[in-house]
C-alpha atoms as an extended CHARMM CRD file, in Angstrom:
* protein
*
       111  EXT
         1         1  UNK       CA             92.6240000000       69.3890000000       83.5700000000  PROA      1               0.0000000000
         2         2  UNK       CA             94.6060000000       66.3360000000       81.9620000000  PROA      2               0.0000000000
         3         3  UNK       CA             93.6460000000       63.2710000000       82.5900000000  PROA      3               0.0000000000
         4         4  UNK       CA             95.7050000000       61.0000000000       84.7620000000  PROA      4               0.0000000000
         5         5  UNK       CA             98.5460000000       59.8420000000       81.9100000000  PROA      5               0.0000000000
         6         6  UNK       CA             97.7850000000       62.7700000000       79.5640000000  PROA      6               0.0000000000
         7         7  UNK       CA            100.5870000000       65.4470000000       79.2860000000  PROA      7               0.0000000000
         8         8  UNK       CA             98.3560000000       68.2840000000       77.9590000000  PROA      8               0.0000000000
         9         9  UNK       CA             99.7380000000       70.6700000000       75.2320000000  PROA      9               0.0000000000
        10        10  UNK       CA            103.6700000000       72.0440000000       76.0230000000  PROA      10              0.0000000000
        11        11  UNK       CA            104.0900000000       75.8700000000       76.3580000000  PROA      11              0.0000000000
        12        12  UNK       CA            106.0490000000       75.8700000000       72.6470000000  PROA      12              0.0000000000
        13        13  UNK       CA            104.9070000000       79.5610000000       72.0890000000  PROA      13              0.0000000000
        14        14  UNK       CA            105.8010000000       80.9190000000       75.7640000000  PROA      14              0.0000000000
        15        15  UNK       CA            109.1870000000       78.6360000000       75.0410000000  PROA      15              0.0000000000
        16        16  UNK       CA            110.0810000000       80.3930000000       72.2580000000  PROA      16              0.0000000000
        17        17  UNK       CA            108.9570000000       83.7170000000       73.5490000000  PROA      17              0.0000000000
        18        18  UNK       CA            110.6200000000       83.3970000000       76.2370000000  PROA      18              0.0000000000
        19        19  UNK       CA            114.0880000000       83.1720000000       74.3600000000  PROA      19              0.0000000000
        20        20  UNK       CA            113.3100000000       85.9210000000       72.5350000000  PROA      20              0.0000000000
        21        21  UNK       CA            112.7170000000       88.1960000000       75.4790000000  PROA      21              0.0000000000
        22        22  UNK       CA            116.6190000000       86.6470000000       76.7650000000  PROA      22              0.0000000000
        23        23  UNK       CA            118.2040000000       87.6930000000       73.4230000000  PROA      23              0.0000000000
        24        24  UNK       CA            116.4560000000       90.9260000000       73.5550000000  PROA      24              0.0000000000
        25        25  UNK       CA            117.4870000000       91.4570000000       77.0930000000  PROA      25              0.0000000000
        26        26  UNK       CA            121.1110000000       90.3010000000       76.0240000000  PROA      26              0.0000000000
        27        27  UNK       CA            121.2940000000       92.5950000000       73.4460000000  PROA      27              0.0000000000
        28        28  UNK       CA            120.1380000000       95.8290000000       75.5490000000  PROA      28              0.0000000000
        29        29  UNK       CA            122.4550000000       94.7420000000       78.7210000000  PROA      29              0.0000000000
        30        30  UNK       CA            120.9470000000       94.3310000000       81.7180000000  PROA      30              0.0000000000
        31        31  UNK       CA            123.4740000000       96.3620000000       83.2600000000  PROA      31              0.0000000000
        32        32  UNK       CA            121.8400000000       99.1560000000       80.9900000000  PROA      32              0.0000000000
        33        33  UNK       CA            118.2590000000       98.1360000000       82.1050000000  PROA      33              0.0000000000
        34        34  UNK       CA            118.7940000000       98.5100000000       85.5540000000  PROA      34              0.0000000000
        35        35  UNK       CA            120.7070000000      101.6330000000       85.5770000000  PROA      35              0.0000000000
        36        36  UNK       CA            117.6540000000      103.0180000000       83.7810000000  PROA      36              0.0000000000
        37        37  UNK       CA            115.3770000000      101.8040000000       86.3810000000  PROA      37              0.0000000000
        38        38  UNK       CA            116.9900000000      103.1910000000       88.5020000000  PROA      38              0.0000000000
        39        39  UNK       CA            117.7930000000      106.3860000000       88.0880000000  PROA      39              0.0000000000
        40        40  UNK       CA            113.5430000000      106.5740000000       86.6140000000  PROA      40              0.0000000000
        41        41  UNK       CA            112.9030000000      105.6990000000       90.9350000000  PROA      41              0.0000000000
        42        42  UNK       CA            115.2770000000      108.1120000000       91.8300000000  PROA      42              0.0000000000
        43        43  UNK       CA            113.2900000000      111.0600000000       89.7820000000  PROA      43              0.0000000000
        44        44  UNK       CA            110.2340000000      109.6990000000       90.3460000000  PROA      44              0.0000000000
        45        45  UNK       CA            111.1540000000      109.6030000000       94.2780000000  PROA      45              0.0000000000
        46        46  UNK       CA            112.7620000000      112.8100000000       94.4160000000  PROA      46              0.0000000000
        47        47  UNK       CA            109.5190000000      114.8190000000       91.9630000000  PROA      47              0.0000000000
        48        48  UNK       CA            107.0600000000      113.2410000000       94.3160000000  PROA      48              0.0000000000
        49        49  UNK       CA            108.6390000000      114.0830000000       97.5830000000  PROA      49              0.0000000000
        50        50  UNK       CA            109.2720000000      117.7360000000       96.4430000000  PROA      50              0.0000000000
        51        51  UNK       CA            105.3630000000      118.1820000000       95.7830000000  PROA      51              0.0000000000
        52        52  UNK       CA            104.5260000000      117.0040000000       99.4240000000  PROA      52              0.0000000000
        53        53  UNK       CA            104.2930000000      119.7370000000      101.7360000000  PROA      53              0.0000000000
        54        54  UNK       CA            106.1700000000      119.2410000000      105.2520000000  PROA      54              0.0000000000
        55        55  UNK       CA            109.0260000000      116.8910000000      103.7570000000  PROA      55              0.0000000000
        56        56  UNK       CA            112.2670000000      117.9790000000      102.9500000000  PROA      56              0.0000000000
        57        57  UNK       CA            114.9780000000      115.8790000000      100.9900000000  PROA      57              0.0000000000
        58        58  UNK       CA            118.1160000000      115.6110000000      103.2190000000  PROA      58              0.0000000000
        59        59  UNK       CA            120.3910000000      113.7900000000      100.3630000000  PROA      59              0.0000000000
        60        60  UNK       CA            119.7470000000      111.9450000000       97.5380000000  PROA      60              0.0000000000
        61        61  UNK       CA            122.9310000000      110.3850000000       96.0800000000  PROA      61              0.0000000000
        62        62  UNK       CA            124.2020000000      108.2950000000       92.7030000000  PROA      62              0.0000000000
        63        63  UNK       CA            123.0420000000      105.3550000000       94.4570000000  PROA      63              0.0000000000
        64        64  UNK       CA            119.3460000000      106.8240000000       94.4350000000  PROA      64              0.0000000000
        65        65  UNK       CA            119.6400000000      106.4570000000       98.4280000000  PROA      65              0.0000000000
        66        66  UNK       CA            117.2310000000      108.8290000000       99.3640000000  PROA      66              0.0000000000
        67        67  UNK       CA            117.2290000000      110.3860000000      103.4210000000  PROA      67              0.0000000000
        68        68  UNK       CA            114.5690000000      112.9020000000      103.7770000000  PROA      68              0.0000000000
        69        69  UNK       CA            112.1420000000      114.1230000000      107.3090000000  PROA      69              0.0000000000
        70        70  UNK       CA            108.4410000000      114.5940000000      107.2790000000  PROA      70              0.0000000000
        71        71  UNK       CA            107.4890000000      117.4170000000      109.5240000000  PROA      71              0.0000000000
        72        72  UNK       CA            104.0260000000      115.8490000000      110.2710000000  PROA      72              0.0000000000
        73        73  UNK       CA            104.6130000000      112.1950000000      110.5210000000  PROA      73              0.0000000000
        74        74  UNK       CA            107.0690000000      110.4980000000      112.8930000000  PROA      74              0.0000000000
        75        75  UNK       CA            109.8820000000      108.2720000000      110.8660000000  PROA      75              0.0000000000
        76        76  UNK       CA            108.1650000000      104.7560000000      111.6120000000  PROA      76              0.0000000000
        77        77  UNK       CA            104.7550000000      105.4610000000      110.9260000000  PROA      77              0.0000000000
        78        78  UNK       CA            105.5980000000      106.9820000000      107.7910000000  PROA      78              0.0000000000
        79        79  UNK       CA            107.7720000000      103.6070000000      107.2470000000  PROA      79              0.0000000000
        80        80  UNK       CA            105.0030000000      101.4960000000      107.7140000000  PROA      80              0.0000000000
        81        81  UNK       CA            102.2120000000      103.7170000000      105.8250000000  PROA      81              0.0000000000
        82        82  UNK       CA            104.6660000000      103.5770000000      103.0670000000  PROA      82              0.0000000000
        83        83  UNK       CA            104.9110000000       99.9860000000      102.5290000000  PROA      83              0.0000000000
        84        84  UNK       CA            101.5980000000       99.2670000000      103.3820000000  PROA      84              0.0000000000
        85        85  UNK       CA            100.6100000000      101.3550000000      100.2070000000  PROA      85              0.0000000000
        86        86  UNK       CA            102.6280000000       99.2860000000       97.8800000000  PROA      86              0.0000000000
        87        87  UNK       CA            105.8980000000      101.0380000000       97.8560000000  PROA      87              0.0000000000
        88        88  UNK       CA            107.6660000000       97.7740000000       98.2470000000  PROA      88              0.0000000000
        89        89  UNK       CA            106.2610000000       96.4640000000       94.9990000000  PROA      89              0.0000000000
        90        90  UNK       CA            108.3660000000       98.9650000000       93.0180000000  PROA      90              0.0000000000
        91        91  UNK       CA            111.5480000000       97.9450000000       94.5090000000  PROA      91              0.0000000000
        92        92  UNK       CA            112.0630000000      100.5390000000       97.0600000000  PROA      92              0.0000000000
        93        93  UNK       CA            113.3130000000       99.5630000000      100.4480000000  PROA      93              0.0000000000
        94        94  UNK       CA            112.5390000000      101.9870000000      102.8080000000  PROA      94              0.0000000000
        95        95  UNK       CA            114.0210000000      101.7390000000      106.1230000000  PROA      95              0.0000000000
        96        96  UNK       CA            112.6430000000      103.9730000000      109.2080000000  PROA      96              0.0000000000
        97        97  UNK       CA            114.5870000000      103.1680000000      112.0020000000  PROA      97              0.0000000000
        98        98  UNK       CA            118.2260000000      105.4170000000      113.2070000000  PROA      98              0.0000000000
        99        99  UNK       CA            120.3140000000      102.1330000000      114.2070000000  PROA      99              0.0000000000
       100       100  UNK       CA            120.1860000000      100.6590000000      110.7660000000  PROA      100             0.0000000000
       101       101  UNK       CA            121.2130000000      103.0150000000      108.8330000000  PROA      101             0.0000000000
       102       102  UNK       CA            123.4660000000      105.3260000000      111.1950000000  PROA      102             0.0000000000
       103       103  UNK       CA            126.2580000000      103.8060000000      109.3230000000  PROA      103             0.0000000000
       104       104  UNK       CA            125.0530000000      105.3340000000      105.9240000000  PROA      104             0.0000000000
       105       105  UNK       CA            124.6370000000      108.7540000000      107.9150000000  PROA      105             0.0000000000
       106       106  UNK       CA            127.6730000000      108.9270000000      108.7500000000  PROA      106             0.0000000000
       107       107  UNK       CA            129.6520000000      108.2560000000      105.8340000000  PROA      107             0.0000000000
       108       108  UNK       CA            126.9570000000      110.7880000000      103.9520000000  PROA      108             0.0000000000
       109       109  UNK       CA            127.7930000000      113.6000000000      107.1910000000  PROA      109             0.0000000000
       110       110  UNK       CA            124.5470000000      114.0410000000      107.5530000000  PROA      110             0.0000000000
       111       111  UNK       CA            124.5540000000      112.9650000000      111.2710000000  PROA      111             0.0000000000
């Protein structure tokens, strides 16, 4: 650790680094990036769930809002096993409670 007046070495490498990950994300569009993401979830979401026996996909739509039912779990168990595993960390949200998203089921008809 620095002593107490010295400023150590500046980050000049992770500076410039870091502007040239900006101008690289500039130049791909981040718009572009996270459509990709995205729609790489939604397939990855939708490939696993189809190899797990018991759980069928009710809708999956352009938004890569997913409603499916596990035959052997109930909803908020299988909530709470889910982000307890790590789902979260790849950006999925997943909600296992009726009240909060009976809005979404209802535009979707599948209430």
């Amino acid at each position: 650790a620095p002593a107490r007046f010295e400023a150590g070495t500046p980050a000049i490498v992770q500076a410039i680094g870091l502007g040239a990950e900006i101008d690289y994300i500039n130049d791909i569009g981040m718009d572009r990036i996270q459509h990709d993401y995205e729609v790489e979830l939604a397939n990855y979401l939708r490939t696993r769930l189809n190899d797990v026996k018991g759980v069928t996909i009710d809708r999956m739509d352009e938004s890569s809002s997913c409603a499916f039912v596990s035959e052997a779990v109930h909803p908020s168990d299988l909530g709470i096993f889910l982000n307890v595993e790590g789902v979260a960390k790849y950006e999925l949200g997943i909600t296992a409670v009726n009240h909060s998203v009976q809005p979404w089921v209802t535009v979707t008809q599948l209430g």
